[in-house]
Tab-separated table of C-alpha atoms (C1' of nucleotides) in Angstrom:
chain	number	residue	atom	x	y	z
Y	1	UNK	CA	-0.054	-0.075	0.041
Y	2	UNK	CA	1.301	3.351	-0.048
Y	3	UNK	CA	1.214	6.300	-1.967
Y	4	UNK	CA	-0.506	6.584	-5.329
Y	5	UNK	CA	1.914	5.916	-8.286
Y	6	UNK	CA	5.191	7.526	-7.955
Y	7	UNK	CA	8.166	6.791	-10.299
Y	8	UNK	CA	10.045	9.855	-10.518
Y	9	UNK	CA	11.669	10.584	-13.734
Y	10	UNK	CA	14.927	8.976	-12.738
Y	11	UNK	CA	12.910	5.804	-12.460
Y	12	UNK	CA	12.324	4.884	-15.923
Y	13	UNK	CA	12.305	1.368	-16.833
Y	14	UNK	CA	14.683	-0.408	-19.285
Y	15	UNK	CA	11.771	-1.137	-21.841
Y	16	UNK	CA	10.830	2.349	-21.671
Y	17	UNK	CA	14.137	3.789	-22.692
Y	18	UNK	CA	14.521	0.919	-25.455
Y	19	UNK	CA	11.287	1.892	-26.854
Y	20	UNK	CA	11.256	5.355	-26.611
Y	21	UNK	CA	11.867	6.277	-30.100
Y	22	UNK	CA	9.722	2.869	-31.482
Y	23	UNK	CA	6.922	4.141	-29.973
Y	24	UNK	CA	6.760	7.666	-30.996
Y	25	UNK	CA	7.568	6.677	-34.575
Y	26	UNK	CA	5.175	3.906	-34.655
Y	27	UNK	CA	2.241	5.646	-36.273
Y	28	UNK	CA	0.655	8.784	-36.171
Y	29	UNK	CA	-1.531	8.426	-33.086
Y	30	UNK	CA	-1.910	5.006	-32.001
Y	31	UNK	CA	-5.596	5.412	-30.709
Y	32	UNK	CA	-4.809	5.676	-27.375
Y	33	UNK	CA	-6.213	3.129	-25.006
Y	34	UNK	CA	-6.892	3.196	-21.348
Y	35	UNK	CA	-4.837	5.357	-19.192
Y	36	UNK	CA	-2.076	7.049	-20.781
Y	37	UNK	CA	0.899	5.046	-20.104
Y	38	UNK	CA	2.036	7.486	-17.711
Y	39	UNK	CA	5.057	8.937	-19.131
Y	40	UNK	CA	6.286	6.242	-21.127
Y	41	UNK	CA	7.449	8.790	-23.514
Y	42	UNK	CA	7.896	12.459	-23.225
Y	43	UNK	CA	10.497	15.461	-23.759
Y	44	UNK	CA	13.280	14.627	-21.782
Y	45	UNK	CA	12.765	16.158	-18.392
Y	46	UNK	CA	14.924	13.821	-16.875
Y	47	UNK	CA	16.389	15.168	-13.699
Y	48	UNK	CA	14.547	17.960	-12.905
Y	49	UNK	CA	13.134	17.563	-9.315
Y	50	UNK	CA	14.824	14.080	-8.841
Y	51	UNK	CA	16.701	15.570	-5.789
Y	52	UNK	CA	14.788	16.734	-2.945
Y	53	UNK	CA	14.835	13.236	-2.088
Y	54	UNK	CA	16.772	14.058	0.938
Y	55	UNK	CA	13.344	13.184	2.589
Y	56	UNK	CA	13.406	10.447	5.110
Y	57	UNK	CA	11.245	7.291	3.640
Y	58	UNK	CA	12.500	4.521	5.795
Y	59	UNK	CA	9.197	4.380	7.433
Y	60	UNK	CA	7.892	3.198	4.083
Y	61	UNK	CA	10.443	1.361	2.112
Y	62	UNK	CA	10.721	-1.901	4.236
Y	63	UNK	CA	6.764	-2.151	4.156
Y	64	UNK	CA	5.232	-4.782	2.081
Y	65	UNK	CA	2.291	-2.974	1.175
Y	66	UNK	CA	4.413	0.301	-0.049
Y	67	UNK	CA	7.078	-1.707	-2.071
Y	68	UNK	CA	4.110	-3.712	-3.556
Y	69	UNK	CA	2.357	-0.749	-4.631
Y	70	UNK	CA	5.533	0.848	-6.003
Y	71	UNK	CA	6.600	-2.374	-7.713
Y	72	UNK	CA	3.053	-2.667	-9.282
Y	73	UNK	CA	2.988	0.928	-10.810
Y	74	UNK	CA	6.585	0.394	-12.053
Y	75	UNK	CA	5.582	-2.932	-13.722
Y	76	UNK	CA	2.301	-1.372	-15.170
Y	77	UNK	CA	4.252	1.362	-16.643
Y	78	UNK	CA	6.843	-0.845	-18.246
Y	79	UNK	CA	4.082	-3.270	-19.548
Y	80	UNK	CA	2.081	-0.235	-21.084
Y	81	UNK	CA	5.136	1.051	-22.760
Y	82	UNK	CA	5.898	-2.392	-24.448
Y	83	UNK	CA	2.526	-2.871	-25.527
Y	84	UNK	CA	1.837	0.373	-26.688
Y	85	UNK	CA	2.361	-0.522	-30.226
Y	86	UNK	CA	-0.326	-3.257	-29.915
Y	87	UNK	CA	-2.696	-0.699	-28.261
Y	88	UNK	CA	-3.271	-3.460	-25.367
Y	89	UNK	CA	-3.622	-2.675	-21.817
Y	90	UNK	CA	-2.637	-5.233	-19.127
Y	91	UNK	CA	-6.101	-6.037	-18.365
Y	92	UNK	CA	-6.967	-6.618	-22.070
Y	93	UNK	CA	-3.974	-8.764	-22.362
Y	94	UNK	CA	-4.904	-10.871	-19.653
Y	95	UNK	CA	-8.377	-11.043	-21.022
Y	96	UNK	CA	-7.372	-12.392	-24.474
Y	97	UNK	CA	-4.977	-14.732	-22.522
Y	98	UNK	CA	-7.895	-16.466	-20.769
Y	99	UNK	CA	-10.021	-16.558	-23.486
Y	100	UNK	CA	-7.397	-18.166	-25.491
Y	101	UNK	CA	-6.660	-20.499	-23.095
Y	102	UNK	CA	-10.447	-21.016	-22.181
Y	103	UNK	CA	-12.341	-20.725	-25.638
Y	104	UNK	CA	-16.165	-21.025	-25.730
Y	105	UNK	CA	-16.527	-20.126	-22.051
Y	106	UNK	CA	-19.451	-17.765	-21.055
Y	107	UNK	CA	-18.726	-14.333	-20.512
Y	108	UNK	CA	-19.170	-14.216	-16.937
Y	109	UNK	CA	-16.892	-17.188	-16.215
Y	110	UNK	CA	-14.007	-15.040	-18.019
Y	111	UNK	CA	-14.794	-11.961	-16.248
Y	112	UNK	CA	-14.996	-13.934	-12.883
Y	113	UNK	CA	-11.846	-15.450	-13.044
Y	114	UNK	CA	-10.156	-12.355	-13.853
Y	115	UNK	CA	-11.804	-10.521	-10.841
Y	116	UNK	CA	-13.836	-8.230	-13.350
Y	117	UNK	CA	-17.167	-7.313	-12.460
Y	118	UNK	CA	-19.206	-8.888	-15.218
Y	119	UNK	CA	-20.975	-5.542	-15.828
Y	120	UNK	CA	-17.768	-3.787	-16.306
Y	121	UNK	CA	-16.711	-6.752	-18.406
Y	122	UNK	CA	-19.326	-5.996	-21.053
Y	123	UNK	CA	-17.748	-2.700	-22.119
Y	124	UNK	CA	-14.308	-4.748	-22.233
Y	125	UNK	CA	-15.412	-7.303	-24.458
Y	126	UNK	CA	-17.353	-4.693	-26.648
Y	127	UNK	CA	-14.092	-3.116	-27.226
Y	128	UNK	CA	-12.100	-6.284	-28.170
Y	129	UNK	CA	-15.239	-7.104	-30.343
Y	130	UNK	CA	-15.166	-3.931	-32.127
Y	131	UNK	CA	-11.425	-4.264	-32.803
Y	132	UNK	CA	-12.161	-7.746	-34.129
Y	133	UNK	CA	-10.294	-9.419	-31.634
Y	134	UNK	CA	-12.888	-11.343	-29.869
Y	135	UNK	CA	-16.471	-12.483	-30.620
Y	136	UNK	CA	-19.424	-13.587	-28.843
Y	137	UNK	CA	-21.604	-16.411	-29.806
Y	138	UNK	CA	-25.009	-17.531	-28.635
Y	139	UNK	CA	-24.876	-20.834	-26.722
Y	140	UNK	CA	-26.766	-23.532	-27.929
Y	141	UNK	CA	-27.142	-24.906	-24.694
Y	142	UNK	CA	-28.190	-21.898	-22.733
Y	143	UNK	CA	-29.846	-18.825	-24.783
Y	144	UNK	CA	-28.770	-16.782	-21.912
Y	145	UNK	CA	-25.129	-16.934	-21.945
Y	146	UNK	CA	-22.647	-15.808	-24.707
Y	147	UNK	CA	-19.686	-18.010	-25.740
Y	148	UNK	CA	-16.717	-15.983	-26.123
Y	149	UNK	CA	-13.849	-16.845	-28.509
Y	150	UNK	CA	-10.907	-14.967	-30.086
Y	151	UNK	CA	-10.696	-14.271	-33.646
Y	152	UNK	CA	-7.887	-14.797	-36.019
Y	153	UNK	CA	-6.806	-11.375	-35.575
Y	154	UNK	CA	-7.029	-11.715	-31.830
Y	155	UNK	CA	-5.011	-15.081	-31.813
Y	156	UNK	CA	-2.503	-13.134	-34.129
Y	157	UNK	CA	-2.306	-10.341	-31.788
Y	158	UNK	CA	-2.209	-12.491	-28.729
Y	159	UNK	CA	0.807	-14.118	-30.377
Y	160	UNK	CA	2.806	-10.941	-30.708
Y	161	UNK	CA	1.640	-9.891	-27.009
Y	162	UNK	CA	3.010	-13.307	-25.715
Y	163	UNK	CA	6.103	-12.477	-26.979
Y	164	UNK	CA	6.611	-8.857	-25.567
Y	165	UNK	CA	5.447	-10.354	-22.307
Y	166	UNK	CA	8.119	-13.058	-22.495
Y	167	UNK	CA	10.589	-10.482	-23.006
Y	168	UNK	CA	9.548	-8.601	-20.261
Y	169	UNK	CA	10.009	-11.801	-17.932
Y	170	UNK	CA	13.188	-12.401	-19.200
Y	171	UNK	CA	14.042	-8.752	-18.228
Y	172	UNK	CA	12.810	-9.596	-14.832
Y	173	UNK	CA	15.033	-12.736	-14.960
Y	174	UNK	CA	17.913	-10.817	-15.427
Y	175	UNK	CA	17.074	-8.020	-13.115
Y	176	UNK	CA	16.282	-10.424	-10.129
Y	177	UNK	CA	18.870	-12.878	-10.904
Y	178	UNK	CA	18.196	-16.520	-12.054
Y	179	UNK	CA	15.993	-17.747	-9.238
Y	180	UNK	CA	14.779	-14.409	-8.218
Y	181	UNK	CA	11.919	-14.124	-10.628
Y	182	UNK	CA	10.802	-17.324	-9.651
Y	183	UNK	CA	10.962	-16.663	-6.056
Y	184	UNK	CA	9.248	-13.496	-6.593
Y	185	UNK	CA	6.104	-14.966	-8.421
Y	186	UNK	CA	6.174	-17.537	-5.774
Y	187	UNK	CA	6.095	-15.219	-2.959
Y	188	UNK	CA	3.741	-13.156	-4.579
Y	189	UNK	CA	1.325	-16.079	-5.110
Y	190	UNK	CA	1.368	-16.898	-1.484
Y	191	UNK	CA	0.458	-13.203	-0.659
Y	192	UNK	CA	-2.239	-13.127	-3.119
Y	193	UNK	CA	-3.500	-16.527	-2.105
Y	194	UNK	CA	-3.499	-17.721	-5.760
Y	195	UNK	CA	-3.775	-21.502	-6.443
W	1	UNK	CA	-0.046	-7.588	-15.042
W	2	UNK	CA	-3.396	-8.681	-14.958
W	3	UNK	CA	-6.806	-8.335	-14.354
W	4	UNK	CA	-8.667	-5.827	-12.256
W	5	UNK	CA	-8.976	-7.102	-8.795
W	6	UNK	CA	-10.006	-10.224	-8.041
W	7	UNK	CA	-10.319	-12.212	-4.811
W	8	UNK	CA	-13.051	-14.915	-4.731
W	9	UNK	CA	-14.974	-14.870	-1.655
W	10	UNK	CA	-12.489	-17.694	-0.525
W	11	UNK	CA	-9.488	-15.423	-0.673
W	12	UNK	CA	-10.126	-13.514	2.550
W	13	UNK	CA	-7.350	-12.454	4.292
W	14	UNK	CA	-6.517	-13.479	7.741
W	15	UNK	CA	-6.945	-10.056	9.213
W	16	UNK	CA	-10.329	-9.840	7.692
W	17	UNK	CA	-11.662	-12.695	9.408
W	18	UNK	CA	-10.051	-11.604	12.660
W	19	UNK	CA	-11.565	-8.135	12.602
W	20	UNK	CA	-14.918	-8.824	11.038
W	21	UNK	CA	-17.197	-8.198	14.094
W	22	UNK	CA	-14.764	-5.344	15.277
W	23	UNK	CA	-15.171	-3.495	12.321
W	24	UNK	CA	-19.065	-3.721	12.297
W	25	UNK	CA	-19.412	-3.137	15.906
W	26	UNK	CA	-17.022	-0.373	16.003
W	27	UNK	CA	-19.406	2.492	15.733
W	28	UNK	CA	-22.700	3.373	13.875
W	29	UNK	CA	-21.127	4.481	10.724
W	30	UNK	CA	-17.229	5.390	10.812
W	31	UNK	CA	-17.557	8.143	8.001
W	32	UNK	CA	-16.595	6.194	5.182
W	33	UNK	CA	-13.374	7.203	3.656
W	34	UNK	CA	-12.243	6.276	0.092
W	35	UNK	CA	-13.305	3.424	-1.645
W	36	UNK	CA	-15.455	1.027	0.188
W	37	UNK	CA	-12.877	-1.621	1.463
W	38	UNK	CA	-14.386	-3.981	-1.110
W	39	UNK	CA	-15.716	-6.713	1.181
W	40	UNK	CA	-13.999	-6.691	4.505
W	41	UNK	CA	-17.286	-7.340	5.945
W	42	UNK	CA	-20.100	-9.056	4.531
W	43	UNK	CA	-23.074	-11.366	4.888
W	44	UNK	CA	-21.396	-14.634	4.599
W	45	UNK	CA	-21.677	-15.353	1.156
W	46	UNK	CA	-18.754	-17.764	1.319
W	47	UNK	CA	-18.601	-20.432	-1.070
W	48	UNK	CA	-20.942	-19.718	-3.624
W	49	UNK	CA	-19.295	-19.347	-7.090
W	50	UNK	CA	-15.782	-20.429	-5.914
W	51	UNK	CA	-15.994	-23.286	-8.095
W	52	UNK	CA	-16.036	-22.749	-11.804
W	53	UNK	CA	-12.410	-22.225	-11.384
W	54	UNK	CA	-11.987	-25.176	-13.644
W	55	UNK	CA	-10.668	-22.481	-15.971
W	56	UNK	CA	-7.303	-22.463	-17.071
W	57	UNK	CA	-5.346	-19.696	-15.772
W	58	UNK	CA	-1.906	-21.172	-16.329
W	59	UNK	CA	-1.003	-18.639	-18.669
W	60	UNK	CA	-1.294	-16.029	-16.035
W	61	UNK	CA	-0.214	-17.574	-12.670
W	62	UNK	CA	3.226	-17.250	-13.629
W	63	UNK	CA	3.364	-13.798	-14.539
W	64	UNK	CA	5.300	-11.346	-12.521
W	65	UNK	CA	2.770	-8.639	-13.630
W	66	UNK	CA	-0.300	-10.546	-12.847
W	67	UNK	CA	0.788	-12.065	-9.616
W	68	UNK	CA	2.072	-8.567	-8.556
W	69	UNK	CA	-1.379	-7.170	-9.317
W	70	UNK	CA	-3.353	-9.787	-7.633
W	71	UNK	CA	-0.833	-9.705	-4.312
W	72	UNK	CA	-1.388	-5.843	-4.375
W	73	UNK	CA	-5.198	-6.047	-4.438
W	74	UNK	CA	-5.218	-8.489	-1.685
W	75	UNK	CA	-2.789	-6.760	0.441
W	76	UNK	CA	-4.867	-3.458	-0.063
W	77	UNK	CA	-7.939	-5.203	0.906
W	78	UNK	CA	-6.279	-6.428	3.994
W	79	UNK	CA	-5.001	-3.262	4.889
W	80	UNK	CA	-8.471	-1.662	4.470
W	81	UNK	CA	-9.970	-4.105	6.837
W	82	UNK	CA	-7.094	-3.645	9.612
W	83	UNK	CA	-7.571	0.072	9.128
W	84	UNK	CA	-11.210	0.393	9.004
W	85	UNK	CA	-11.414	1.412	12.717
W	86	UNK	CA	-9.018	4.335	12.188
W	87	UNK	CA	-10.662	5.081	8.999
W	88	UNK	CA	-7.410	5.468	7.179
W	89	UNK	CA	-6.672	4.564	3.514
W	90	UNK	CA	-3.279	3.300	2.701
W	91	UNK	CA	-2.465	6.408	0.865
W	92	UNK	CA	-3.412	8.516	3.982
W	93	UNK	CA	-1.325	6.377	6.066
W	94	UNK	CA	1.659	6.829	3.757
W	95	UNK	CA	1.242	10.297	4.063
W	96	UNK	CA	0.936	10.672	7.572
W	97	UNK	CA	4.276	8.733	7.851
W	98	UNK	CA	6.097	10.976	5.764
W	99	UNK	CA	4.894	13.998	7.419
W	100	UNK	CA	5.836	12.500	10.476
W	101	UNK	CA	9.245	11.539	9.600
W	102	UNK	CA	9.609	14.838	7.675
W	103	UNK	CA	7.920	17.695	9.570
W	104	UNK	CA	7.728	21.185	8.308
W	105	UNK	CA	8.283	20.080	4.741
W	106	UNK	CA	6.714	21.781	2.046
W	107	UNK	CA	3.358	20.469	0.499
W	108	UNK	CA	4.812	19.746	-2.840
W	109	UNK	CA	7.728	17.916	-1.324
W	110	UNK	CA	5.569	15.271	0.525
W	111	UNK	CA	3.526	15.027	-2.515
W	112	UNK	CA	6.376	14.280	-4.750
W	113	UNK	CA	8.173	11.745	-2.738
W	114	UNK	CA	4.949	9.679	-2.578
W	115	UNK	CA	4.498	10.218	-6.342
W	116	UNK	CA	1.075	12.024	-5.595
W	117	UNK	CA	0.426	14.949	-7.900
W	118	UNK	CA	0.752	18.287	-6.094
W	119	UNK	CA	-2.666	19.162	-7.260
W	120	UNK	CA	-4.221	15.740	-6.104
W	121	UNK	CA	-2.323	16.217	-2.734
W	122	UNK	CA	-4.310	19.555	-1.978
W	123	UNK	CA	-7.496	17.728	-1.690
W	124	UNK	CA	-5.808	14.783	0.389
W	125	UNK	CA	-4.418	17.489	2.806
W	126	UNK	CA	-7.593	19.261	3.124
W	127	UNK	CA	-9.180	16.215	4.351
W	128	UNK	CA	-6.325	15.371	6.782
W	129	UNK	CA	-6.510	18.759	7.930
W	130	UNK	CA	-10.080	18.745	8.291
W	131	UNK	CA	-10.008	15.724	10.455
W	132	UNK	CA	-7.522	17.492	12.559
W	133	UNK	CA	-4.563	15.229	11.746
W	134	UNK	CA	-2.434	17.330	9.640
W	135	UNK	CA	-1.771	21.188	9.573
W	136	UNK	CA	-0.464	23.776	7.090
W	137	UNK	CA	1.879	26.416	8.276
W	138	UNK	CA	2.644	29.479	6.059
W	139	UNK	CA	6.606	29.397	5.848
W	140	UNK	CA	8.430	32.109	6.806
W	141	UNK	CA	11.163	32.115	4.511
W	142	UNK	CA	8.963	31.498	1.392
W	143	UNK	CA	5.501	32.942	1.162
W	144	UNK	CA	4.337	30.663	-1.187
W	145	UNK	CA	4.878	27.474	0.408
W	146	UNK	CA	3.090	25.571	3.236
W	147	UNK	CA	5.218	23.668	5.953
W	148	UNK	CA	3.307	20.407	6.795
W	149	UNK	CA	3.099	19.167	10.398
W	150	UNK	CA	0.936	16.513	12.043
W	151	UNK	CA	-1.124	17.670	14.851
W	152	UNK	CA	-1.061	15.728	18.328
W	153	UNK	CA	-4.002	14.074	17.200
W	154	UNK	CA	-2.392	13.024	13.970
W	155	UNK	CA	0.683	11.615	15.776
W	156	UNK	CA	-1.667	9.797	18.032
W	157	UNK	CA	-3.450	8.288	15.138
W	158	UNK	CA	-0.308	7.556	13.204
W	159	UNK	CA	1.081	5.700	16.519
W	160	UNK	CA	-2.092	3.398	16.372
W	161	UNK	CA	-1.816	2.884	12.904
W	162	UNK	CA	1.981	2.107	12.972
W	163	UNK	CA	0.807	-0.821	15.495
W	164	UNK	CA	-1.616	-2.151	12.899
W	165	UNK	CA	0.774	-1.866	10.257
W	166	UNK	CA	3.588	-3.886	12.367
W	167	UNK	CA	0.965	-6.560	12.969
W	168	UNK	CA	0.332	-6.840	9.188
W	169	UNK	CA	4.044	-7.184	8.462
W	170	UNK	CA	4.249	-9.778	11.109
W	171	UNK	CA	1.439	-11.727	9.525
W	172	UNK	CA	3.505	-11.453	6.560
W	173	UNK	CA	6.519	-12.906	8.072
W	174	UNK	CA	4.763	-15.881	9.227
W	175	UNK	CA	3.068	-16.553	6.172
W	176	UNK	CA	6.276	-16.224	4.094
W	177	UNK	CA	8.521	-17.724	6.390
W	178	UNK	CA	11.426	-15.986	8.219
W	179	UNK	CA	13.585	-14.543	5.538
W	180	UNK	CA	10.465	-14.603	2.998
W	181	UNK	CA	9.191	-11.285	3.649
W	182	UNK	CA	12.532	-9.700	3.692
W	183	UNK	CA	13.313	-11.357	0.371
W	184	UNK	CA	10.143	-10.069	-1.039
W	185	UNK	CA	10.660	-6.748	-0.002
W	186	UNK	CA	14.179	-6.732	-1.618
W	187	UNK	CA	12.836	-8.252	-4.672
W	188	UNK	CA	10.062	-5.747	-4.805
W	189	UNK	CA	12.412	-2.812	-4.223
W	190	UNK	CA	14.519	-3.932	-7.218
W	191	UNK	CA	11.571	-4.274	-9.394
W	192	UNK	CA	10.226	-0.606	-8.403
W	193	UNK	CA	13.830	0.659	-8.447
W	194	UNK	CA	13.426	2.208	-5.072
W	195	UNK	CA	16.799	3.438	-3.354
H	1	DT	C1'	13.165	45.381	-13.832
H	2	DT	C1'	11.422	42.346	-17.092
H	3	DT	C1'	11.056	37.318	-17.576
H	4	DA	C1'	11.015	32.717	-15.822
H	5	DA	C1'	10.123	29.342	-12.381
H	6	DT	C1'	7.656	27.552	-8.070
H	7	DT	C1'	3.821	26.704	-4.973
H	8	DG	C1'	-0.805	26.101	-3.612
H	9	DA	C1'	-5.143	26.057	-5.503
H	10	DT	C1'	-9.294	24.991	-8.542
H	11	DA	C1'	-11.776	22.934	-12.344
H	12	DT	C1'	-12.114	19.556	-15.316
H	13	DG	C1'	-12.079	15.113	-18.102
H	14	DG	C1'	-10.664	10.125	-18.350
H	15	DA	C1'	-10.456	5.555	-16.556
H	16	DT	C1'	-11.611	2.346	-13.218
H	17	DC	C1'	-14.642	0.252	-10.272
H	18	DA	C1'	-19.118	-0.575	-7.714
H	19	DT	C1'	-24.219	-0.910	-7.480
H	20	DA	C1'	-29.070	-0.849	-9.087
H	21	DA	C1'	-32.257	-1.980	-12.051
H	22	DC	C1'	-34.035	-4.906	-16.370
H	23	DA	C1'	-35.083	-7.983	-19.634
H	24	DA	C1'	-34.668	-12.480	-21.503
H	25	DT	C1'	-34.212	-17.017	-20.380
H	26	DA	C1'	-33.161	-20.964	-17.062
H	27	DT	C1'	-33.959	-23.647	-12.838
H	28	DT	C1'	-36.333	-24.649	-8.742
H	29	DT	C1'	-40.117	-25.979	-6.163
H	30	DG	C1'	-44.694	-26.087	-4.252
R	1	DC	C1'	-47.229	-27.825	-14.638
R	2	DA	C1'	-47.137	-23.002	-12.649
R	3	DA	C1'	-45.073	-19.957	-9.989
R	4	DA	C1'	-41.151	-18.179	-7.811
R	5	DT	C1'	-36.400	-17.597	-7.992
R	6	DA	C1'	-31.868	-17.307	-10.097
R	7	DT	C1'	-28.575	-16.641	-13.967
R	8	DT	C1'	-26.898	-14.042	-17.861
R	9	DG	C1'	-26.024	-9.933	-20.381
R	10	DT	C1'	-26.874	-5.430	-20.295
R	11	DT	C1'	-27.688	-0.363	-19.678
R	12	DA	C1'	-27.213	3.641	-16.612
R	13	DT	C1'	-25.237	6.006	-12.697
R	14	DG	C1'	-22.301	7.541	-8.967
R	15	DA	C1'	-17.860	7.473	-6.799
R	16	DT	C1'	-13.035	7.413	-6.454
R	17	DC	C1'	-8.688	8.067	-8.571
R	18	DC	C1'	-5.429	10.293	-11.549
R	19	DA	C1'	-3.855	13.887	-15.071
R	20	DT	C1'	-3.867	18.164	-17.356
R	21	DA	C1'	-4.564	23.042	-17.964
R	22	DT	C1'	-4.982	27.237	-15.846
R	23	DC	C1'	-4.351	30.961	-12.258
R	24	DA	C1'	-2.822	34.103	-8.801
R	25	DA	C1'	0.604	34.934	-5.630
R	26	DT	C1'	5.403	35.038	-4.718
R	27	DT	C1'	10.393	34.085	-5.582
R	28	DA	C1'	14.283	33.458	-8.468
R	29	DA	C1'	16.913	34.196	-12.395
R	30	DA	C1'	18.396	36.892	-16.874
DNA sequence: TTTAATTGATATGGATCATAACAATATTTG
DNA sequence: CAAATATTGTTATGATCCATATCAATTAAA
């Protein structure tokens, strides 16, 4: 827990630096999606107020909640930067992934495992469907439910996304050391009580 | 990264169960603050749709971003449940902590180290000041800035909050094992690029 | 001294998330 | 079977969170 976001200009992620140019030159305006990726790309305002960090933060930097929050923000931004060219938010990526691994499931099922309110999931799916990435089909057995699938385009995009995501994991591995990444995931799963 | 929040009814945190009654019997209506603490307390709807998790989530459960997100949500909820009686959000707690460790600093400084936009921090401080927990003082050296301090009440409340927070850390320690918690914090700091 | 930067503040829009209500359909049960 | 209840997808709506633009007062820089 802790503050809101954070990330001073100094705390740019690897990927952001790497893709800085790429992102800008990609196309005119990639039809921004979701919250603007914070400051994935911006006029070099580096070191400007980076200092002033003579403030005492020791009360927070050893707190699980705070570091968790900060890490999540950092990873989110890194993800957004990497996925900018695909115009996919983390949430959208997770939806495509789950649909891909569970084709034909009901809307509500997909939403629930991801912890998305089915009411809000409607809009998410609308967007993915509008982009031709996913599609709803009326279930033959239950006229109420919609079976959800990825389109070919959706599968193709997910393929690219998977590669970007794999690259991110590799960067984590090299940042945290060999077993560091695995250890982190294991600890996080315990905290999140997943599985 | 992953979905939105999550947390099926099965995934309650220790603290939430512990404080369930406490929270409800605390007082009439503790003047809710911030987003409702999800489902810290609720009519026992335990096991209801817990199943249906025959869905394949293997594509996500090994992803740093996703587990990070889930962990953050879980910890946030746990925190909210513990701090319900104090009516403090994680963000507010972090603000009080930083002010306490850095009394007399400018508004903008406090905000910046926490990654809060100074524009949004104005409102946060307004609330804390309205509750008599913090106060602004005109700086003698710079008529523009406000020096921020905790009031006695603020210091007192922070004292209680620190204890609750310490308890949470201890629960993490017992959940993750002796060095588990420390390892987690260390890994998260690297990921967040803190320090 | 004129210009630029900082500080606190207000207003506003976007994105996220939760809840209420509803129509269509399915299931339960009396 | 008929009536009551539950599920599914949907729309609408409000709250919170976060970012940007703008502004007045004040200070610092040119």
